[in-house]
């Protein structure tokens, strides 16, 4: 947290995406800690140069040192450290550490999802009253729905927006094309263990540890609501 609210040095990557000295510091810490503990695991991190060696590993760490870097730089609290273990293309454990919010989401396959140690109640029901997405998607959803849905104010971390669904803070979340594996892997299993699902417009869940790390459009909701959310996205034409 010593970097949060401080005058961080910032660089810009392709697409004008910012990266701060805090991103690199967290990446170094996670690399040293996790890879020394599990040297046989592969490694995929937003801030580490990718290597094809991970593709032959049955288990890998998928890491985003700071998801929501723009918000972090601007002093917003909705950013998180995202760490997942992926086995044979599927997340089997995940943690979202959100220190500025004093929130920790965690899940493991078959063990449920927890927020600050408290087990999350499984999602149920098909009603959709509130949604969250990127800033531009929020505007498009508002325009297409004419006030029929509550569109929450923009949250800069995609991983946290997905966790908001698992924590019943919002009914559904949308992600525009281009989300990377490190943005979604940990949130994916947290959502799944809370009774939700992260899928594309055909209802297919993403696979991980692929050569190409970016996904197409995605949406998240409770499993009973997913079909309604897919129809909402298709009829509204805002997710493509």
Tab-separated table of N, CA and C in Angstrom, residues 144-145 228-239:
chain	number	residue	atom	x	y	z
A	144	UNK	N	-29.386	1.773	-24.745
A	144	UNK	CA	-30.205	0.708	-25.331
A	144	UNK	C	-31.359	0.287	-24.435
A	145	UNK	N	-31.219	0.474	-23.128
A	145	UNK	CA	-32.234	-0.018	-22.196
A	145	UNK	C	-33.203	1.065	-21.723
A	228	UNK	N	-30.790	-15.173	-19.747
A	228	UNK	CA	-31.462	-13.875	-19.860
A	228	UNK	C	-30.464	-12.767	-20.163
A	229	UNK	N	-29.283	-12.854	-19.569
A	229	UNK	CA	-28.264	-11.829	-19.790
A	229	UNK	C	-27.707	-11.923	-21.206
A	230	UNK	N	-27.540	-13.142	-21.711
A	230	UNK	CA	-27.111	-13.314	-23.101
A	230	UNK	C	-28.132	-12.690	-24.045
A	231	UNK	N	-29.402	-12.955	-23.800
A	231	UNK	CA	-30.456	-12.392	-24.643
A	231	UNK	C	-30.476	-10.871	-24.553
A	232	UNK	N	-30.261	-10.351	-23.350
A	232	UNK	CA	-30.197	-8.902	-23.165
A	232	UNK	C	-29.081	-8.298	-24.003
A	233	UNK	N	-27.906	-8.933	-23.969
A	233	UNK	CA	-26.767	-8.423	-24.730
A	233	UNK	C	-27.016	-8.505	-26.232
A	234	UNK	N	-27.593	-9.606	-26.677
A	234	UNK	CA	-27.846	-9.776	-28.106
A	234	UNK	C	-28.918	-8.810	-28.599
A	235	UNK	N	-29.996	-8.677	-27.847
A	235	UNK	CA	-31.083	-7.800	-28.281
A	235	UNK	C	-30.684	-6.331	-28.202
A	236	UNK	N	-29.840	-6.001	-27.209
A	236	UNK	CA	-29.407	-4.617	-27.069
A	236	UNK	C	-28.336	-4.218	-28.057
A	237	UNK	N	-27.593	-5.206	-28.554
A	237	UNK	CA	-26.568	-4.937	-29.552
A	237	UNK	C	-25.384	-4.139	-29.057
A	238	UNK	N	-25.192	-4.102	-27.741
A	238	UNK	CA	-24.109	-3.276	-27.199
A	238	UNK	C	-22.827	-4.053	-26.920
A	239	UNK	N	-22.875	-5.390	-27.022
A	239	UNK	CA	-21.700	-6.198	-26.701
A	239	UNK	C	-21.265	-6.960	-27.943
